[in-house]
Coordinates of C-alpha atoms (C1' of nucleotides) in Angstrom, one line a residue:
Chain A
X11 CA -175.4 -71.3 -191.7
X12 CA -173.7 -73.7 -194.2
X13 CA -174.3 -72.3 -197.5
X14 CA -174.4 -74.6 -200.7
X15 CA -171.1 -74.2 -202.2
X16 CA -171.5 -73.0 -205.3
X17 CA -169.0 -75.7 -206.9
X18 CA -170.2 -78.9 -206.4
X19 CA -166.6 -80.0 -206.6
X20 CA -164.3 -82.0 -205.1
X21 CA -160.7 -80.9 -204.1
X22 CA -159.6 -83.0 -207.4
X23 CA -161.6 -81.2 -209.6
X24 CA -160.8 -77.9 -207.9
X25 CA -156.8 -78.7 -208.5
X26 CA -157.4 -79.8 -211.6
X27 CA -159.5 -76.8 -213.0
X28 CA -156.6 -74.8 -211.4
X29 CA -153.5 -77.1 -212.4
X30 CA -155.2 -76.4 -216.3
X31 CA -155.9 -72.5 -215.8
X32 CA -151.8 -72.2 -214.5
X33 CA -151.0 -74.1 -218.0
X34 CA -153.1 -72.2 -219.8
X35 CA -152.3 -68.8 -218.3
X36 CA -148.4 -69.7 -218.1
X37 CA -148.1 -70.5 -221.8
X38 CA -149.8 -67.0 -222.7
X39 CA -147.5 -65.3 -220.5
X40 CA -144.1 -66.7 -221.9
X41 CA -145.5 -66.7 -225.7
X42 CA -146.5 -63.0 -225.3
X43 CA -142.9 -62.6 -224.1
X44 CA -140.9 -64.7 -226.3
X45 CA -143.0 -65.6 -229.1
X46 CA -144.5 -69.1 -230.3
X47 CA -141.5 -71.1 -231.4
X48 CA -139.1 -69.9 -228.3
X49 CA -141.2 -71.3 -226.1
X50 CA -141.3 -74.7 -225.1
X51 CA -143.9 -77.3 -223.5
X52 CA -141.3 -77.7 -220.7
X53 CA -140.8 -74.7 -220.1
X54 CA -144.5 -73.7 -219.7
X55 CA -145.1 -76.9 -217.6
X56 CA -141.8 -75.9 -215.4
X57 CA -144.1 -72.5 -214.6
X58 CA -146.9 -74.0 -213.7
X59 CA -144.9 -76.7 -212.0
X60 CA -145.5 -80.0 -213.5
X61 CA -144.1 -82.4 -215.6
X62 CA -144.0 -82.1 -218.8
X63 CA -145.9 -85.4 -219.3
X64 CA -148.7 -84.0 -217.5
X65 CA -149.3 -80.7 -219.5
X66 CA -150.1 -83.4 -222.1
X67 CA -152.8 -84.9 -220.0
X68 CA -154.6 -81.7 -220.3
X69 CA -153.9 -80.3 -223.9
X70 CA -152.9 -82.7 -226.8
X71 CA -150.8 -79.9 -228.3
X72 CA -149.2 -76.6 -227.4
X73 CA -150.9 -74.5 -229.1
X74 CA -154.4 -76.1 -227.5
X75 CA -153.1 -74.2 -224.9
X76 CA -153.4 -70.8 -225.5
X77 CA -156.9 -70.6 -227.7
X78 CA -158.9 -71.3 -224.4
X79 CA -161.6 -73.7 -224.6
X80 CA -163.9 -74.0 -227.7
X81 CA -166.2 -77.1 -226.3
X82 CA -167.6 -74.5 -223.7
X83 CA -167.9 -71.6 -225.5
X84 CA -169.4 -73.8 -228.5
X85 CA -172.2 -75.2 -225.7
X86 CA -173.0 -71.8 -224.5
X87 CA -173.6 -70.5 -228.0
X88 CA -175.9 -73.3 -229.0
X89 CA -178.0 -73.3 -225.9
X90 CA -178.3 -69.7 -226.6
X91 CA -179.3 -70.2 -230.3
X92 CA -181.6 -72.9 -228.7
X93 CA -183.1 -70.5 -226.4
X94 CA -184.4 -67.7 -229.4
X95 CA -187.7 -68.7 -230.4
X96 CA -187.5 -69.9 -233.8
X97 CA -190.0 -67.2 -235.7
X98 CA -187.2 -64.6 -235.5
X99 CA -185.0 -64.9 -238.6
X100 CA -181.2 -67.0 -238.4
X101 CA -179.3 -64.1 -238.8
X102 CA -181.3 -62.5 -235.7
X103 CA -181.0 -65.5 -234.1
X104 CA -177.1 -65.9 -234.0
X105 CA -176.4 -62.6 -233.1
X106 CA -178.5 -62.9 -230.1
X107 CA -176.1 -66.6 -229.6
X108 CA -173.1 -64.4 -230.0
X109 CA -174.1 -62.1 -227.7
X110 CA -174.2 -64.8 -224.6
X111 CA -170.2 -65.7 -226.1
X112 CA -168.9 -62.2 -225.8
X113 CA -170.4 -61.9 -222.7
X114 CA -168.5 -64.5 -221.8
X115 CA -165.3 -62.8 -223.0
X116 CA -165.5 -59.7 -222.0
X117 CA -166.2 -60.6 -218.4
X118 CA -162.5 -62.5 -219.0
X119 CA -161.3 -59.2 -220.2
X120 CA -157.8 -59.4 -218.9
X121 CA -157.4 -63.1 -220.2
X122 CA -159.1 -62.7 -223.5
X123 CA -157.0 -59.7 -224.6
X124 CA -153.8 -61.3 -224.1
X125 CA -155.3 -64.0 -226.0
X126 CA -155.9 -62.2 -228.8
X127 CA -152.7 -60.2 -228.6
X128 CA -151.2 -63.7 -229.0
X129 CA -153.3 -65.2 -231.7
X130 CA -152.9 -61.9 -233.7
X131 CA -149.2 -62.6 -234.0
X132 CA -149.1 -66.1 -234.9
X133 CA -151.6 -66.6 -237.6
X134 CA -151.3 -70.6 -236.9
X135 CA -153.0 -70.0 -233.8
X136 CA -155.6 -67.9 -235.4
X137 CA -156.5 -70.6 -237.8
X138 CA -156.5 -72.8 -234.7
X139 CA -159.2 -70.5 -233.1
X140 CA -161.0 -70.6 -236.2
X141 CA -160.6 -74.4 -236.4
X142 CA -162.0 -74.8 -232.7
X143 CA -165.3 -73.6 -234.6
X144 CA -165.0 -75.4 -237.2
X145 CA -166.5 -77.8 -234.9
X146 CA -168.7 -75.6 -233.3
X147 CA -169.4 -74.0 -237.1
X148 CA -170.6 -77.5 -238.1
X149 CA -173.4 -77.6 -234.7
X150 CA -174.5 -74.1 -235.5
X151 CA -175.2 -75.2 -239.0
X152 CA -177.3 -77.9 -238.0
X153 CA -179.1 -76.0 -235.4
X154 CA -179.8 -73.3 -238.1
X155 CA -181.4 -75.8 -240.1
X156 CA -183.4 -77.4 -237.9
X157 CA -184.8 -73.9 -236.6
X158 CA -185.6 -72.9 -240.8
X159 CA -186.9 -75.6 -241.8
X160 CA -184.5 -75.7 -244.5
X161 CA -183.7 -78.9 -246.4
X162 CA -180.1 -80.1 -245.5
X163 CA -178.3 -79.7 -248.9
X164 CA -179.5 -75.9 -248.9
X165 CA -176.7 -73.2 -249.1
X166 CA -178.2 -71.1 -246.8
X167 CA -177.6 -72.5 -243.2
X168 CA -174.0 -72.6 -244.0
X169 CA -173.7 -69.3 -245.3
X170 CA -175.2 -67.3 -242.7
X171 CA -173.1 -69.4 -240.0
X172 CA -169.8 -68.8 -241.6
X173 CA -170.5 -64.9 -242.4
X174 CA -171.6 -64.8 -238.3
X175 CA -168.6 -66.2 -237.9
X176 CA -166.8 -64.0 -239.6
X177 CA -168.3 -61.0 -237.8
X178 CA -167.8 -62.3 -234.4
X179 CA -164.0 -62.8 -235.3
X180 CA -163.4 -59.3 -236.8
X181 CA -165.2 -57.9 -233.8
X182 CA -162.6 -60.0 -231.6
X183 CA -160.1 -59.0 -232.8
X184 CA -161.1 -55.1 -233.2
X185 CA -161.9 -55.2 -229.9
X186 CA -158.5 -56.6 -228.8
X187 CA -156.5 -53.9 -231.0
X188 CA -158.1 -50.9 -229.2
X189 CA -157.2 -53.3 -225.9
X190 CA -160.5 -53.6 -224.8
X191 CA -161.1 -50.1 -224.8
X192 CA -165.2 -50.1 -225.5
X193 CA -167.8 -52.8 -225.5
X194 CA -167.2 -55.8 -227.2
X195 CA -171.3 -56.6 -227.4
X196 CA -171.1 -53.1 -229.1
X197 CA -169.0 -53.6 -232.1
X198 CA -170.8 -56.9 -232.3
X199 CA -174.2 -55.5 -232.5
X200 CA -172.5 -52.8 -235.0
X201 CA -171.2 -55.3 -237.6
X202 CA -174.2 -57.3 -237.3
X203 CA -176.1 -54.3 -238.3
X204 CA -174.0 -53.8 -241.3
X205 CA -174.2 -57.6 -242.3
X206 CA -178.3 -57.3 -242.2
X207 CA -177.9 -54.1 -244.3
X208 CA -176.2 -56.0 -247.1
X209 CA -172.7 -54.6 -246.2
X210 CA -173.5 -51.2 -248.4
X211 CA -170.3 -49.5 -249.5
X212 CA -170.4 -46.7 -246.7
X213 CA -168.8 -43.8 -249.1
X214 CA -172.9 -44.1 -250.8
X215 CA -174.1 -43.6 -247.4
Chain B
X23 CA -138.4 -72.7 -287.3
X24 CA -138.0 -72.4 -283.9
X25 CA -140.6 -71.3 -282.2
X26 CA -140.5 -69.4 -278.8
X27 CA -141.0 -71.5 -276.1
X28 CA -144.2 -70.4 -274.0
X29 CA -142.6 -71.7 -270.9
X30 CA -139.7 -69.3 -270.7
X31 CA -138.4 -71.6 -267.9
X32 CA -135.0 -73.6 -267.5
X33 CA -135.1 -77.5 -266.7
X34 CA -133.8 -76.6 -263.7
X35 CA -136.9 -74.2 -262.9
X36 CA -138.9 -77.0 -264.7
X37 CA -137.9 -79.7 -262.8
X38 CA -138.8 -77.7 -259.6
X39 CA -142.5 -77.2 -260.5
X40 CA -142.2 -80.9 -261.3
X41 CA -141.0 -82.5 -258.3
X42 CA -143.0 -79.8 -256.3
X43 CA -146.5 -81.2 -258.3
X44 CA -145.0 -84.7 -257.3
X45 CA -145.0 -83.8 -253.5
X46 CA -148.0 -82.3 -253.2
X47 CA -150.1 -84.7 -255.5
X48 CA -148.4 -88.1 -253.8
X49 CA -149.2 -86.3 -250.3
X50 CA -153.3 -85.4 -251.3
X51 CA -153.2 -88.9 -252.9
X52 CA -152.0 -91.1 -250.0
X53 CA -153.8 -88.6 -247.7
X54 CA -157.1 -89.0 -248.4
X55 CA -156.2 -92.9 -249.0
X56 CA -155.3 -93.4 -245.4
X57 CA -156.1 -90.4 -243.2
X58 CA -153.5 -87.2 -242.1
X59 CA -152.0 -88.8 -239.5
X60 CA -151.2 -92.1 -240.8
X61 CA -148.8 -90.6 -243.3
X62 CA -145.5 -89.7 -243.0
X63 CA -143.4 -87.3 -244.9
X64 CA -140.8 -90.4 -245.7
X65 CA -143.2 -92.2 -247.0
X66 CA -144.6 -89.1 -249.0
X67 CA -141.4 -88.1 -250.3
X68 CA -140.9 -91.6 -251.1
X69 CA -143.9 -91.7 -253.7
X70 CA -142.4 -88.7 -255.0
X71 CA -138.8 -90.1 -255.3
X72 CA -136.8 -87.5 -253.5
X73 CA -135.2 -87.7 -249.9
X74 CA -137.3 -86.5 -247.0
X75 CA -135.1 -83.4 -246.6
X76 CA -135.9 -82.6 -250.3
X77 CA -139.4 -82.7 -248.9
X78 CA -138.5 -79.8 -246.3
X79 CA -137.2 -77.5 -249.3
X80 CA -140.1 -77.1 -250.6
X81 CA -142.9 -77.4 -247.8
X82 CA -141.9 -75.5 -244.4
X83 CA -144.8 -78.1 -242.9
X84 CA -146.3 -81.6 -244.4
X85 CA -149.7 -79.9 -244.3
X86 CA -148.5 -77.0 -246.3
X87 CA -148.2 -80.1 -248.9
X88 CA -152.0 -80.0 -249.0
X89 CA -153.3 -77.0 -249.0
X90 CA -151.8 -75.6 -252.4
X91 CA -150.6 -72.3 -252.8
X92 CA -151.7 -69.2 -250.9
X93 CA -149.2 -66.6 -252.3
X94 CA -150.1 -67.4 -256.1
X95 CA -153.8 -67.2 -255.3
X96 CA -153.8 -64.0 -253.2
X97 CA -151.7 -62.4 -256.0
X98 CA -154.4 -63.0 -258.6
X99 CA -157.0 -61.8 -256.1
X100 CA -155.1 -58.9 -255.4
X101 CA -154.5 -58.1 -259.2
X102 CA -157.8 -58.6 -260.0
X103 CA -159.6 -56.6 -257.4
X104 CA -156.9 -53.7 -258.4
X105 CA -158.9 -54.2 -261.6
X106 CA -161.9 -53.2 -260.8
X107 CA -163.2 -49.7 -260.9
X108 CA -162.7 -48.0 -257.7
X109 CA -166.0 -46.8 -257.8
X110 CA -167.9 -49.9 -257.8
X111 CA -168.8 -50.8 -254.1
X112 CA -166.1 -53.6 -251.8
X113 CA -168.1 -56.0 -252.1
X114 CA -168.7 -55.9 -255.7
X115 CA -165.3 -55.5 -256.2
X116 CA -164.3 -59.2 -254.0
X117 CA -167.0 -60.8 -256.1
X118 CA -165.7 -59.8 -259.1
X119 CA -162.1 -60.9 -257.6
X120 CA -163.1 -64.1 -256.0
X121 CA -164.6 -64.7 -259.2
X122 CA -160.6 -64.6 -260.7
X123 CA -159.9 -67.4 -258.1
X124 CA -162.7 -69.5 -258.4
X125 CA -162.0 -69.8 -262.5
X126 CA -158.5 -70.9 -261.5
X127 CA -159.9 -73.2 -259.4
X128 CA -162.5 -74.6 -261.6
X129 CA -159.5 -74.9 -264.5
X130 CA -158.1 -77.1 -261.8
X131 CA -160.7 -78.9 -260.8
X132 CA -159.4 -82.6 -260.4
X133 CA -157.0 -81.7 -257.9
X134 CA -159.2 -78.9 -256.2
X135 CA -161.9 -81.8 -255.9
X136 CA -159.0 -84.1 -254.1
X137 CA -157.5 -81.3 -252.1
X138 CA -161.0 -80.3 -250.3
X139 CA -162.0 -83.7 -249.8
X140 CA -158.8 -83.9 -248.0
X141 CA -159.3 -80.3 -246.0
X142 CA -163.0 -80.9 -244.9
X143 CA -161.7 -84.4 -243.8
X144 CA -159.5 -82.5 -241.3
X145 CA -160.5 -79.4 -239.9
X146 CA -156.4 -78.9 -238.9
X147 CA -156.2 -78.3 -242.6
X148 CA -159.3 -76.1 -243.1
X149 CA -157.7 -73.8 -240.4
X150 CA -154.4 -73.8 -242.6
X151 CA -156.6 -73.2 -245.5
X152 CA -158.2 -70.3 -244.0
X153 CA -155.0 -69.0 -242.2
X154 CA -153.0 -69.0 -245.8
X155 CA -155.9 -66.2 -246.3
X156 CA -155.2 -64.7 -243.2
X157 CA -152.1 -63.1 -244.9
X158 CA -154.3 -62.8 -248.1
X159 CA -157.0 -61.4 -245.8
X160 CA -154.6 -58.7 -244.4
X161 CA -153.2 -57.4 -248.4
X162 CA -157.2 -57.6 -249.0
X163 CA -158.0 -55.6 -245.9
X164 CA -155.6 -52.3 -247.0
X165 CA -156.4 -52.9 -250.6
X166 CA -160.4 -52.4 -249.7
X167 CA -159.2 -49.7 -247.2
X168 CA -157.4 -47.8 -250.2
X169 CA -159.6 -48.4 -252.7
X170 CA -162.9 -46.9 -250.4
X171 CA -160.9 -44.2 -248.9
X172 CA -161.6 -45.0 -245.1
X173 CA -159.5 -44.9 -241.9
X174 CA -157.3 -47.1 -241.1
X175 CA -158.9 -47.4 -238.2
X176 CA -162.3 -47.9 -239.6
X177 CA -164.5 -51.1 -238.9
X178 CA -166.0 -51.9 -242.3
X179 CA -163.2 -52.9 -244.3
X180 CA -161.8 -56.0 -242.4
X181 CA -165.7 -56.7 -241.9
X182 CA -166.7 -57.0 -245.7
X183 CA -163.3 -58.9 -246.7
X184 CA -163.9 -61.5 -243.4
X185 CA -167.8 -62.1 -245.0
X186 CA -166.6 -62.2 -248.7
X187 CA -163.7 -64.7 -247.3
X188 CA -166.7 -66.8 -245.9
X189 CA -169.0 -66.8 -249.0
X190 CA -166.1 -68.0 -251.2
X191 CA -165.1 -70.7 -248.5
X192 CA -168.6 -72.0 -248.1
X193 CA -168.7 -72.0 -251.8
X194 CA -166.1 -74.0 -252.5
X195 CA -166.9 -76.7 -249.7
X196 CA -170.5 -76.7 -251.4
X197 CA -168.9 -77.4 -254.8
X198 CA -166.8 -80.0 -253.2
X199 CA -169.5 -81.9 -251.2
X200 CA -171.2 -81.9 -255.1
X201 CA -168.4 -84.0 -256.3
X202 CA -167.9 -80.5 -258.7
X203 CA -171.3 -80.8 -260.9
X204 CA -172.2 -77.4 -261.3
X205 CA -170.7 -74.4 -261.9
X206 CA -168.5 -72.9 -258.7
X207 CA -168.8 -69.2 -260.2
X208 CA -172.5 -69.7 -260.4
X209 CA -172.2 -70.8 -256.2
X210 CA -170.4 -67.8 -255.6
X211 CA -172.2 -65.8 -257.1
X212 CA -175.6 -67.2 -255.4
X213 CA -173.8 -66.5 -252.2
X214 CA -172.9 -62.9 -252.9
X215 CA -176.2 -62.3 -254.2
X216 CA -177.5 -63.5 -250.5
X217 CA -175.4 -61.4 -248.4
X218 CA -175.9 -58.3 -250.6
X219 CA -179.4 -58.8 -249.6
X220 CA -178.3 -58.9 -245.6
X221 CA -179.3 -62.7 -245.8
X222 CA -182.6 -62.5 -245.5
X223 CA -184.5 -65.4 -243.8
X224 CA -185.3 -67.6 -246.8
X225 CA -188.7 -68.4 -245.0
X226 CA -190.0 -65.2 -245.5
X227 CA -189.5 -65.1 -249.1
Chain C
dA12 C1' -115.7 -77.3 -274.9
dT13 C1' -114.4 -76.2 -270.5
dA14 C1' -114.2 -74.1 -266.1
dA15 C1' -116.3 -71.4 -262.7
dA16 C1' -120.5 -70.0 -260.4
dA17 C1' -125.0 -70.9 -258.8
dC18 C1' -128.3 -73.8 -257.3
dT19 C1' -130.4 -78.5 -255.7
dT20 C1' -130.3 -82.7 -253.5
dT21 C1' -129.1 -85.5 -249.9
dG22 C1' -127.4 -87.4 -245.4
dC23 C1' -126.5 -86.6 -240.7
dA24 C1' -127.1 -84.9 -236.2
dG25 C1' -130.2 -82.9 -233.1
dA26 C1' -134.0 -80.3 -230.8
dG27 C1' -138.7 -80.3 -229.9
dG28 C1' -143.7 -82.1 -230.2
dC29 C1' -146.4 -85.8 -228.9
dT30 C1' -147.9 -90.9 -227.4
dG31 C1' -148.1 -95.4 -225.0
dC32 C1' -147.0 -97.8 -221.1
dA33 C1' -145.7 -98.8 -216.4
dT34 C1' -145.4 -96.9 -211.9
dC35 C1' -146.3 -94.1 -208.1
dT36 C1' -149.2 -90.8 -205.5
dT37 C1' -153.5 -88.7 -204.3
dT38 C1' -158.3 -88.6 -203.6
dA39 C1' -163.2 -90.5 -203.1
dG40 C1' -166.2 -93.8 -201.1
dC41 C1' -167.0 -97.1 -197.9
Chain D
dG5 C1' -158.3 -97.0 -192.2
dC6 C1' -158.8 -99.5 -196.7
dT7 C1' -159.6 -100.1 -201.3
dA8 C1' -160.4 -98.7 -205.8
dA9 C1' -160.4 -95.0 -209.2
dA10 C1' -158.1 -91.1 -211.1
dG11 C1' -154.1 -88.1 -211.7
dA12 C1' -149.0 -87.3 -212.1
dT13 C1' -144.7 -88.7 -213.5
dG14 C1' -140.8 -90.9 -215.9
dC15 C1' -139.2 -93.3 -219.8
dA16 C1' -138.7 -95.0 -224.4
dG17 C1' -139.7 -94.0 -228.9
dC18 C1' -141.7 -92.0 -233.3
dC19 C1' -142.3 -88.1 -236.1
dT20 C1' -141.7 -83.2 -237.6
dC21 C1' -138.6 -79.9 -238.8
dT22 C1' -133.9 -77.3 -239.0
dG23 C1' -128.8 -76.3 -239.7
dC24 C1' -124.8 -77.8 -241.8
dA25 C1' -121.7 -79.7 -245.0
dA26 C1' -120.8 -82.8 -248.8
dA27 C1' -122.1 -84.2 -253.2
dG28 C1' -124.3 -83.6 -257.8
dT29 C1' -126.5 -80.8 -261.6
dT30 C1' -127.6 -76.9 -264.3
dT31 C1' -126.2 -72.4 -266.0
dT32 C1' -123.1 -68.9 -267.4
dA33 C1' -118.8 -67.0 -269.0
dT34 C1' -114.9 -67.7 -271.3

DNA sequence: ATAAAACTTTGCAGAGGCTGCATCTTTAGC
DNA sequence: GCTAAAGATGCAGCCTCTGCAAAGTTTTAT
């Protein structure tokens, strides 16, 4: 009757997956409140109850805290893109990777929206988010030109990574200003679509 | 026989927009020499030959040292997109804007060359980059709005100024990586060309 | 030319972010 | 249980950044 437990993991990894959720979850609580600069790391360790040394253990800055975690959400989207068989075209192909993020998100929905009620307010943070995929920009770009074929000076893998990019983030953030009213995959799917059409100036439509 | 003097400017205003040059070419200099975080702002201000609190009138941050300056460049790009025919389509209209920018840039190019060696070196400084548009991004957002008539609410304008925003970045980073041979309008306007197309897959050309 | 007004530079003190190191406690494996 | 690895904590210290007050300099008005 002993069923496999689904995490494989020790009590230490348990606490500290937890000890970094109450950091992380702490920190967006009390900046949503007060705002960035009236917050302090001790303060956010004092909620979560530890030291201040240790909230350093698991973020090497502040603000690390409160844009969540850009190494996992930068693995899921390359498996993803790694998963689309390569004959469909880049731009199909990201969407598809975007798709499995915002997934993600949106089954976070509670998290994720105070998130982005946060980042919306402190444009630092913001470029932080977008900075987390700078790294992850810089996979996807090598992925994309792996998949076309393309030789590595070309303009094109970049391109179509960063204007991906670019809808994913205004989706996000649309998404968070009507407070997660509505799919998230939606609106992605939706700017995607107007991306592929060559953006067309919708008055001519 | 005295002419008018085309800088209508003080020495006190002059010697402002000297010592501020000073700053921010000693910091790109010494940064790129020996990496972001082996550089102080003494030792910065130093090169420059003020006081380290001189530094702090004139920079809020030491990376806002390196990144140049957002408000003079989203003023131009504002002007010049207000210049443009309403009737020609958004995107049209950011080219011909970005296009504004970019000449400003290429006029510059020396120290634009420095500055994104520097940035792509440190992603921290790419968000900053990117986040000094993000209150560009926002006057470009209501300008698009107004100019295309569209609710406020609507999707499309923060969508084509997010995708123009990342042709013109992965432009410039292009140029850069090119040590500058070649002409940055001509980059843009490759890029433009591509996404008015919906980026097709370059294989299938 | 001179004095007053306006502005800049600078030093100082202090809060907060962040790191290295040593120590102590907890957990995992035997 | 015992030992070794890993995490938590305290402490000292550097750096970033800010407010304040005391110079010093440029501009303006007389």
């Amino acid at each position: 009757m002993t069923r496999d437990d689904p995490t494989p993991l020790g009590r230490r990894d348990r606490k500290k997956r937890q000890t970094r959720a109450a950091l992380a979850t702490a920190a967006l609580r009390l900046v949503a409140e007060r705002g960035l600069d009236q917050v302090t790391v001790e303060e956010i360790s004092e909620a979560a109850d530890v030291s201040a040394r240790t909230f350093f253990n698991y973020f090497p800055t502040k603000d690390d805290a409160l844009v969540g975690d850009p190494e996992a959400d930068r693995d899921r989207a390359l498996r993803a893109l790694a998963a689309v068989p390569p004959e469909q075209p880049a731009l199909e192909a990201l969407r598809r990777a975007f798709t499995e993020v915002v997934d993600e998100v949106q089954g976070d929905a509670e998290l994720w929206l105070l998130r982005m009620r946060v980042v919306v307010q402190h444009p630092v943070l913001l470029a932080r988010l977008v900075s987390g995929n700078a790294v992850t920009e810089q996979a996807l770009v090598s992925a994309v030109a792996a998949r076309t074929g393309l030789p590595p000076d070309d303009a094109y893998p970049a391109l179509v990574v960063a204007v991906a990019g670019a809808a994913l983030r205004t989706s996000m953030i649309r998404w968070a200003t009507c407070d997660g009213a509505g799919s998230l995959a939606a609106l992605l799917d939706e700017a995607f679509a107007a991306v592929a059409a060559g953006l067309p100036d919708p008055r001519t439509s």
